[in-house]
Amino acid sequence: MSPTVRHPKRILLRSGKSPYDVFSVEEALHQDVIATNSGNLIFQDAAHKILETPDTEVFSNGGRTEVAAAARINAEYDAFVVPLANAFRPSFEVALQRLTRLISKLRIPVVVLGVGAQTGVGYDAARLKRIEPTVRAFCSAVLDRSASIGVRGEFTETYLRDMGFKDVEVIGCPSLFMYGRELDVRKQVPGLTAESRIAINGSHSAVRKQGLGRIINRTHEHYPNLRFIGQNLSDARQLHWRDLSDPNAAVTAIPTHPDHPMYREDKVRVYVDPITWIDELRPFDFSFGSRIHGNIAALLAGTPATVLCGDSRTLELCRYFEIPHQRLDKVAKDPEAADPARLYEQADFSGLTGNHAERFERFTRFLDKNGLQNTFTHGDGGAAFEKRMRSLAFPPGVRPWNDADLSSLTTRFGWLHTQVGELSRDNDRLRRELARSKRVKDAVPAPAASVYRRARRVVGRALHSGK
């Protein structure tokens, strides 16, 4: 283990964007600043706020992990901080290998905040055996550059300790420490009624494989003031452009699909900035569903929430933070068991709020051990961060377009037409250059061509159908 640098002045943060960067909805979707899931931005923004002090600047890496950038990172920054979610899973292995290659080239401290392993709710690590060499290489590279590695919960701690790693600490997720040692969540009404404002969330896999669709449909039937909050990039593209080119479009039972009645009733949103997401959840009476950060957003808004856990990544976080939760596989068998009124009545927030300060102290001790200051101990408690955020004009949540709102269509497709035009000109230029060079005969580079063709299909289909 190499010694850590005390109080780095310039921190590079692995994040999709800086919290202060304001993108239009079109640019956010085009650049995928949410890294396919807007939940990422909640813990990334929280980490940025926590680490920013009068003595420390925090910079986003824009999600880029090119090994070629190692020399520049070593020269310009004093530490690389890596907030992660369920990174120990087979589908993330290639990205984890790329991140490991970069870290292995760094000479500055590297601190991991809240990484997790993902398997089923039974905590069976057998399905992760194949990626064990990749996980070992990543943890070894990190621990060569930090005092310890921060994990999300009990399952990931045991998983790494069974591999022989000793410097492992359970710290949860930075997201719930957005406001430091304060977390005020309380029931504002004695019980839920048909008129209550309720938010529900869930993934495509939970709808397709775990029975969440039945719960959504039943809730929609009984609670007219229901809103579904999606998180995937494909969700946002379906809402904003009715782009059905993603494989997720095959799941028509999710409310972000244009065929779903909640879509047609304008009861669906996706947020590309945590600040608007949290703000819009403040008036709600309750939130529930299978998305951990969808419900953490509600808790940060002070809105009671219950998580329907479908895997280890959500279960271990709920257990650590004492977030009210139910196993999705159990309540899905009887959708009435997931009735919001029943979940609300059963939810107990005393452990979540009563033990939050203790968990926060454990989190800041982890930061101290790794040489990182935090705004709540060494700064203004995030006051400057919040003031700057409130001075910026972030776009509202992405919503289904209204067929009658021609101005909305003009705005959305005007931007897309511009992008298609630029791609078309780029393709023409590339064709001419390639023809002149005679290195390739009548070819267009695959990425540019595929994007161009996809954009043409989306625009053509939508304008032809009038939708």
Coordinates of C-alpha atoms in Angstrom, one line a residue:
M1 CA 0.0 0.0 0.0
S2 CA 1.5 3.4 -1.0
P3 CA 1.1 6.3 1.3
T4 CA -1.8 8.7 0.6
V5 CA -1.3 12.4 -0.1
R6 CA -2.9 14.5 2.6
H7 CA -5.6 16.9 1.5
P8 CA -5.3 16.9 -2.3
K9 CA -6.0 20.3 -3.8
R10 CA -7.3 19.0 -7.2
I11 CA -9.4 15.9 -7.3
L12 CA -10.5 14.1 -10.5
L13 CA -13.9 12.5 -10.0
R14 CA -15.2 9.6 -12.1
S15 CA -18.6 11.1 -13.1
G16 CA -20.7 11.6 -16.2
K17 CA -20.6 15.4 -15.8
S18 CA -20.0 18.1 -13.3
P19 CA -23.1 19.0 -11.2
Y20 CA -22.7 22.6 -12.5
D21 CA -22.9 21.6 -16.2
V22 CA -26.3 22.4 -17.6
F23 CA -27.2 20.4 -20.7
S24 CA -30.4 20.7 -22.7
V25 CA -32.3 17.4 -22.7
E26 CA -31.2 16.8 -26.3
E27 CA -27.5 17.2 -25.5
A28 CA -27.8 15.1 -22.3
L29 CA -29.4 12.3 -24.3
H30 CA -27.0 12.7 -27.2
Q31 CA -23.9 12.6 -25.0
D32 CA -25.4 10.1 -22.6
V33 CA -24.1 12.0 -19.5
I34 CA -26.1 9.7 -17.3
A35 CA -24.0 6.7 -18.4
T36 CA -27.2 4.9 -19.4
N37 CA -28.8 5.3 -15.9
S38 CA -29.6 8.6 -14.3
G39 CA -29.2 7.0 -10.8
N40 CA -25.4 7.3 -11.4
L41 CA -25.6 11.1 -11.2
I42 CA -27.2 11.0 -7.7
F43 CA -24.1 9.4 -6.1
Q44 CA -21.7 11.3 -8.4
D45 CA -23.2 14.7 -7.6
A46 CA -23.2 13.8 -3.9
A47 CA -19.5 12.8 -4.0
H48 CA -18.7 16.1 -5.8
K49 CA -20.5 18.1 -3.1
I50 CA -18.9 16.2 -0.2
L51 CA -15.4 16.5 -1.5
E52 CA -15.5 20.1 -2.6
T53 CA -14.0 22.3 0.2
P54 CA -12.3 25.8 0.3
D55 CA -9.0 24.0 -0.2
T56 CA -10.1 21.4 -2.7
E57 CA -11.4 21.6 -6.3
V58 CA -13.3 18.7 -7.8
F59 CA -13.3 18.0 -11.6
S60 CA -15.4 15.6 -13.5
N61 CA -13.6 13.2 -15.9
G62 CA -16.8 13.0 -18.0
G63 CA -16.8 9.2 -17.6
R64 CA -13.7 8.8 -19.7
T65 CA -11.2 6.1 -18.7
E66 CA -8.6 6.1 -21.5
V67 CA -5.2 4.8 -20.5
A68 CA -3.6 7.4 -22.7
A69 CA -4.9 10.1 -20.2
A70 CA -2.8 8.7 -17.3
A71 CA 0.2 11.0 -17.8
R72 CA -2.0 14.1 -17.9
I73 CA -4.0 12.9 -14.9
N74 CA -0.7 12.3 -12.9
A75 CA 0.5 15.8 -13.8
E76 CA -2.7 17.8 -13.2
Y77 CA -4.5 16.1 -10.2
D78 CA -3.6 15.0 -6.7
A79 CA -6.1 12.2 -6.4
F80 CA -8.6 10.2 -8.5
V81 CA -11.8 9.4 -6.7
V82 CA -14.1 6.7 -8.1
P83 CA -17.7 6.4 -6.9
L84 CA -19.1 3.2 -8.2
A85 CA -22.3 1.2 -7.9
N86 CA -22.8 -2.5 -8.9
A87 CA -19.4 -2.7 -10.7
F88 CA -18.7 -6.3 -9.8
R89 CA -21.0 -7.9 -12.3
P90 CA -20.3 -9.8 -15.6
S91 CA -21.9 -7.1 -17.8
F92 CA -19.5 -4.5 -16.4
E93 CA -16.4 -6.6 -16.7
V94 CA -15.0 -4.9 -19.8
A95 CA -15.5 -1.4 -18.4
L96 CA -13.9 -2.6 -15.1
Q97 CA -10.8 -3.9 -17.0
R98 CA -10.5 -0.6 -18.8
L99 CA -10.7 1.3 -15.5
T100 CA -8.1 -1.0 -14.0
R101 CA -5.7 -0.4 -16.8
L102 CA -6.0 3.3 -16.2
I103 CA -5.6 3.1 -12.5
S104 CA -2.5 0.9 -12.9
K105 CA -0.8 3.8 -14.7
L106 CA -1.6 6.4 -12.1
R107 CA 0.9 7.5 -9.5
I108 CA -1.6 9.5 -7.4
P109 CA -3.9 8.1 -4.7
V110 CA -7.1 6.4 -6.0
V111 CA -10.0 6.1 -3.7
V112 CA -13.1 4.0 -4.4
L113 CA -16.4 5.1 -2.8
G114 CA -19.1 2.4 -2.4
V115 CA -18.5 -0.3 -5.0
G116 CA -20.8 -3.3 -5.0
A117 CA -21.1 -6.8 -6.2
Q118 CA -24.3 -7.9 -7.9
T119 CA -26.0 -11.3 -7.6
G120 CA -29.4 -12.5 -6.4
V121 CA -31.1 -11.7 -3.1
G122 CA -29.8 -15.0 -1.8
Y123 CA -26.2 -13.6 -1.8
D124 CA -24.9 -16.5 -3.9
A125 CA -21.5 -15.4 -5.3
A126 CA -21.2 -18.4 -7.6
R127 CA -22.3 -16.4 -10.7
L128 CA -19.4 -14.0 -10.1
K129 CA -16.7 -16.6 -10.2
R130 CA -16.0 -16.0 -13.9
I131 CA -15.1 -12.3 -13.3
E132 CA -13.0 -13.0 -10.1
P133 CA -9.6 -12.4 -11.9
T134 CA -10.9 -9.0 -13.1
V135 CA -12.2 -8.0 -9.6
R136 CA -8.9 -9.1 -8.0
A137 CA -6.9 -7.0 -10.5
F138 CA -9.1 -4.0 -9.9
C139 CA -9.0 -4.2 -6.1
S140 CA -5.2 -4.8 -6.1
A141 CA -4.6 -1.8 -8.3
V142 CA -6.8 0.4 -6.0
L143 CA -5.3 -0.8 -2.7
D144 CA -1.8 -0.2 -4.1
R145 CA -2.9 3.5 -4.2
S146 CA -5.2 3.9 -1.1
A147 CA -5.6 2.8 2.5
S148 CA -8.8 0.9 2.0
I149 CA -11.6 0.3 -0.4
G150 CA -15.1 1.4 0.4
V151 CA -18.0 -1.0 -0.4
R152 CA -21.7 -0.7 -0.4
G153 CA -22.7 -3.4 2.1
E154 CA -22.3 -6.7 3.8
F155 CA -22.4 -8.9 0.8
T156 CA -19.6 -7.1 -1.1
E157 CA -17.5 -6.9 2.1
T158 CA -17.7 -10.7 2.5
Y159 CA -17.2 -11.3 -1.2
L160 CA -13.9 -9.3 -1.2
R161 CA -12.7 -10.7 2.2
D162 CA -13.2 -14.2 0.9
M163 CA -10.8 -13.3 -1.9
G164 CA -8.2 -12.4 0.8
F165 CA -8.6 -8.6 0.7
K166 CA -8.5 -7.2 4.3
D167 CA -8.6 -3.4 3.8
V168 CA -12.3 -3.4 3.0
E169 CA -14.8 -1.0 4.8
V170 CA -18.6 -0.9 4.5
I171 CA -19.5 2.8 3.9
G172 CA -22.8 2.5 1.9
C173 CA -23.3 4.9 -1.0
P174 CA -22.3 8.6 -1.0
S175 CA -25.8 9.5 -2.2
L176 CA -27.4 9.3 1.2
F177 CA -24.8 11.6 2.6
M178 CA -25.7 14.4 0.2
Y179 CA -26.8 16.5 3.2
G180 CA -24.2 15.2 5.7
R181 CA -25.3 13.9 9.0
E182 CA -28.8 15.2 8.5
L183 CA -31.5 13.1 6.9
D184 CA -35.1 14.1 7.7
V185 CA -37.7 11.6 6.4
R186 CA -41.1 11.4 8.1
K187 CA -44.6 10.5 7.2
Q188 CA -46.6 13.6 6.5
V189 CA -50.0 11.9 6.4
P190 CA -51.4 9.2 8.7
G191 CA -52.1 6.9 5.7
L192 CA -52.4 6.8 1.9
T193 CA -55.6 7.2 0.1
A194 CA -56.7 7.0 -3.6
E195 CA -55.9 10.7 -3.9
S196 CA -52.3 10.4 -2.5
R197 CA -49.4 11.4 -4.8
I198 CA -47.3 8.3 -5.3
A199 CA -44.1 7.8 -7.3
I200 CA -43.2 4.3 -8.6
N201 CA -39.9 3.2 -10.3
G202 CA -38.5 0.0 -11.8
S203 CA -36.2 -1.4 -14.4
H204 CA -37.0 -3.3 -17.6
S205 CA -35.7 -6.5 -16.2
A206 CA -37.8 -6.2 -13.0
V207 CA -40.9 -5.7 -15.2
R208 CA -40.0 -8.4 -17.7
K209 CA -38.7 -11.1 -15.3
Q210 CA -39.7 -10.3 -11.7
G211 CA -43.4 -9.4 -11.9
L212 CA -43.1 -5.7 -11.3
G213 CA -45.4 -5.0 -14.2
R214 CA -48.3 -6.5 -12.4
I215 CA -47.6 -4.2 -9.4
I216 CA -47.4 -1.1 -11.6
N217 CA -50.6 -1.9 -13.4
R218 CA -52.5 -2.5 -10.1
T219 CA -51.2 0.7 -8.6
H220 CA -52.2 2.6 -11.7
E221 CA -55.7 1.3 -11.5
H222 CA -56.1 2.3 -7.8
Y223 CA -54.1 5.5 -7.5
P224 CA -54.9 8.2 -10.2
N225 CA -52.1 10.5 -9.0
L226 CA -49.4 8.0 -9.7
R227 CA -46.2 8.9 -11.6
F228 CA -43.6 6.4 -13.0
I229 CA -40.0 7.7 -12.9
G230 CA -37.7 5.9 -15.3
Q231 CA -33.9 6.0 -15.2
N232 CA -32.5 4.4 -18.4
L233 CA -31.2 6.4 -21.4
S234 CA -33.7 4.3 -23.5
D235 CA -36.5 5.5 -21.2
A236 CA -35.7 9.1 -21.9
R237 CA -35.3 8.6 -25.6
Q238 CA -38.7 6.9 -25.8
L239 CA -40.3 9.9 -23.9
H240 CA -38.5 12.6 -25.8
W241 CA -38.4 11.3 -29.3
R242 CA -40.4 8.0 -29.2
D243 CA -37.2 6.4 -30.2
L244 CA -37.9 2.6 -30.2
S245 CA -34.6 1.5 -31.6
D246 CA -33.2 0.2 -28.3
P247 CA -33.8 -3.5 -27.3
N248 CA -35.6 -2.2 -24.2
A249 CA -38.4 -1.1 -26.5
A250 CA -39.5 -4.8 -26.6
V251 CA -40.8 -4.3 -23.0
T252 CA -44.1 -2.7 -23.7
A253 CA -45.3 -3.2 -20.1
I254 CA -43.1 -0.5 -18.8
P255 CA -44.7 3.0 -18.6
T256 CA -42.0 4.7 -20.5
H257 CA -43.1 2.8 -23.6
P258 CA -45.5 4.8 -25.9
D259 CA -48.0 2.0 -25.9
H260 CA -48.4 2.1 -22.1
P261 CA -51.5 4.0 -20.8
M262 CA -49.4 5.9 -18.3
Y263 CA -47.3 7.3 -21.2
R264 CA -50.5 8.6 -22.9
E265 CA -51.7 10.0 -19.6
D266 CA -48.5 12.0 -19.1
K267 CA -47.7 10.2 -15.9
V268 CA -44.1 9.4 -16.7
R269 CA -40.8 11.3 -16.2
V270 CA -37.0 10.8 -16.5
Y271 CA -34.6 13.3 -15.0
V272 CA -31.2 14.2 -16.4
D273 CA -30.2 16.2 -13.3
P274 CA -30.6 15.0 -9.6
I275 CA -31.6 18.5 -8.4
T276 CA -34.8 18.6 -10.5
W277 CA -35.5 14.9 -9.7
I278 CA -35.2 15.5 -5.9
D279 CA -37.1 18.8 -6.0
E280 CA -40.1 17.2 -7.9
L281 CA -40.3 14.4 -5.4
R282 CA -40.8 16.7 -2.4
P283 CA -44.6 17.1 -2.8
F284 CA -45.1 13.3 -3.1
D285 CA -46.5 11.3 -0.2
F286 CA -44.7 8.1 -1.0
S287 CA -42.3 6.4 -3.4
F288 CA -41.6 2.7 -4.0
G289 CA -40.2 0.3 -6.6
S290 CA -37.1 -1.7 -7.5
R291 CA -34.8 1.2 -8.2
I292 CA -32.5 1.9 -5.3
H293 CA -31.5 5.4 -6.4
G294 CA -35.0 6.3 -7.5
N295 CA -36.0 5.7 -3.9
I296 CA -32.9 7.4 -2.5
A297 CA -33.9 10.5 -4.5
A298 CA -37.2 10.4 -2.7
L299 CA -35.6 10.0 0.7
L300 CA -33.3 13.0 0.0
A301 CA -36.4 14.9 -0.7
G302 CA -37.8 13.9 2.7
T303 CA -40.4 11.7 1.0
P304 CA -41.0 8.2 2.6
A305 CA -39.9 5.3 0.4
T306 CA -39.8 1.6 0.3
V307 CA -37.5 -0.4 -2.0
L308 CA -38.7 -3.7 -3.6
C309 CA -35.4 -5.6 -3.7
G310 CA -34.7 -7.8 -6.6
D311 CA -30.9 -8.4 -6.2
S312 CA -28.0 -8.1 -3.8
R313 CA -27.1 -4.6 -4.9
T314 CA -30.3 -3.1 -3.6
L315 CA -30.7 -5.5 -0.6
E316 CA -27.3 -4.8 1.0
L317 CA -27.7 -1.1 0.7
C318 CA -31.2 -1.2 2.3
R319 CA -29.9 -3.4 5.1
Y320 CA -26.9 -1.1 5.7
F321 CA -28.9 2.2 5.7
E322 CA -32.0 0.6 7.3
I323 CA -34.2 1.7 4.4
P324 CA -37.7 0.1 4.5
H325 CA -37.7 -2.7 2.0
Q326 CA -39.5 -5.9 0.8
R327 CA -38.2 -8.7 -1.4
L328 CA -39.7 -8.2 -4.9
D329 CA -39.9 -12.0 -5.6
K330 CA -42.3 -12.3 -2.6
V331 CA -44.6 -9.3 -3.1
A332 CA -44.8 -9.9 -6.9
K333 CA -46.7 -13.2 -6.1
D334 CA -49.4 -11.1 -4.5
P335 CA -49.6 -7.6 -5.9
E336 CA -51.9 -6.5 -3.1
A337 CA -48.9 -7.1 -0.7
A338 CA -47.2 -4.2 -2.6
D339 CA -50.2 -1.9 -2.3
P340 CA -48.7 1.5 -1.5
A341 CA -51.0 2.1 1.4
R342 CA -49.9 -1.2 3.0
L343 CA -46.2 -0.5 2.3
Y344 CA -46.5 3.0 3.7
E345 CA -48.2 1.7 6.9
Q346 CA -45.5 -1.0 7.4
A347 CA -42.5 1.4 6.7
D348 CA -40.5 2.3 9.8
F349 CA -37.9 5.1 9.3
S350 CA -36.5 5.3 12.8
G351 CA -33.4 3.2 12.0
L352 CA -32.8 5.1 8.7
T353 CA -32.9 8.5 10.4
G354 CA -31.9 7.6 13.9
N355 CA -28.6 5.8 13.0
H356 CA -27.8 8.1 10.0
A357 CA -25.3 10.3 12.0
E358 CA -23.3 7.2 13.1
R359 CA -23.1 6.0 9.5
F360 CA -22.0 9.4 8.4
E361 CA -19.2 9.5 10.9
R362 CA -18.1 6.1 9.6
F363 CA -18.1 7.5 6.1
T364 CA -16.0 10.6 7.0
R365 CA -13.5 8.4 8.9
F366 CA -13.0 6.5 5.7
L367 CA -12.4 9.7 3.8
D368 CA -10.0 10.9 6.5
K369 CA -8.1 7.6 6.4
N370 CA -7.7 8.1 2.6
G371 CA -6.5 11.7 2.9
L372 CA -9.8 13.3 1.7
Q373 CA -11.4 16.3 3.3
N374 CA -15.2 16.8 3.3
T375 CA -17.3 19.9 3.1
F376 CA -19.2 19.1 6.4
T377 CA -16.0 18.8 8.5
H378 CA -13.6 21.1 6.6
G379 CA -15.9 23.4 4.7
D380 CA -19.2 25.2 4.8
G381 CA -21.4 22.2 4.8
G382 CA -22.1 22.5 1.1
A383 CA -23.7 25.9 1.3
A384 CA -21.7 27.3 -1.6
F385 CA -22.4 24.2 -3.6
E386 CA -26.2 24.6 -3.0
K387 CA -26.1 28.3 -3.7
R388 CA -24.4 27.8 -7.0
M389 CA -26.7 24.9 -8.0
R390 CA -29.8 27.1 -7.3
S391 CA -28.4 29.8 -9.5
L392 CA -28.5 27.5 -12.5
A393 CA -31.4 26.8 -14.8
F394 CA -31.6 23.0 -15.2
P395 CA -34.1 21.5 -17.7
P396 CA -37.3 20.0 -16.3
G397 CA -37.9 16.3 -16.3
V398 CA -38.2 14.5 -19.6
R399 CA -41.8 13.8 -20.3
P400 CA -43.9 12.2 -23.1
W401 CA -44.6 14.7 -25.8
N402 CA -48.1 15.9 -26.3
D403 CA -49.3 15.1 -29.8
A404 CA -51.1 18.4 -29.9
D405 CA -48.1 20.4 -28.9
L406 CA -46.5 21.2 -32.2
S407 CA -44.0 23.6 -30.7
S408 CA -42.6 20.8 -28.6
L409 CA -42.3 18.6 -31.7
T410 CA -40.6 21.5 -33.6
T411 CA -38.1 22.0 -30.8
R412 CA -37.2 18.4 -30.3
F413 CA -36.9 17.4 -34.0
G414 CA -35.3 20.7 -34.9
W415 CA -32.3 19.7 -32.8
L416 CA -32.3 16.2 -34.2
H417 CA -32.5 17.4 -37.8
T418 CA -29.5 19.6 -37.1
Q419 CA -27.6 16.6 -35.8
V420 CA -28.6 14.5 -38.8
G421 CA -27.5 17.3 -41.1
E422 CA -24.1 17.5 -39.5
L423 CA -23.6 13.7 -39.6
S424 CA -24.6 13.8 -43.3
R425 CA -22.0 16.4 -44.1
D426 CA -19.4 14.5 -42.0
N427 CA -20.2 11.4 -44.0
D428 CA -19.9 13.2 -47.3
R429 CA -16.5 14.7 -46.3
L430 CA -15.2 11.3 -45.1
R431 CA -16.3 9.6 -48.3
R432 CA -14.5 12.2 -50.4
E433 CA -11.3 11.9 -48.2
L434 CA -11.4 8.1 -48.4
A435 CA -12.0 8.2 -52.1
R436 CA -9.0 10.5 -52.6
S437 CA -6.8 8.4 -50.4
K438 CA -7.9 5.2 -52.2
R439 CA -7.2 3.3 -49.0
V440 CA -10.8 2.2 -48.7
K441 CA -13.2 1.7 -51.6
D442 CA -16.7 3.3 -51.1
A443 CA -16.8 2.9 -47.4
V444 CA -18.0 4.9 -44.4
P445 CA -16.6 4.4 -40.9
A446 CA -19.1 2.2 -39.1
P447 CA -19.8 4.4 -36.0
A448 CA -20.6 7.5 -38.1
A449 CA -22.7 5.6 -40.5
S450 CA -24.6 3.7 -37.9
V451 CA -25.5 6.9 -36.0
Y452 CA -26.5 8.6 -39.2
R453 CA -28.7 5.7 -40.3
R454 CA -30.3 5.5 -36.8
A455 CA -31.0 9.2 -36.7
R456 CA -32.6 9.1 -40.1
R457 CA -34.9 6.2 -39.1
V458 CA -36.0 8.0 -35.9
V459 CA -36.8 11.3 -37.7
G460 CA -38.3 9.7 -40.7
R461 CA -40.6 7.3 -38.7
A462 CA -41.8 10.0 -36.4
L463 CA -42.4 12.7 -39.0
H464 CA -44.2 10.2 -41.3
S465 CA -46.5 8.9 -38.5
G466 CA -47.1 12.4 -37.1
K467 CA -46.3 11.2 -33.6

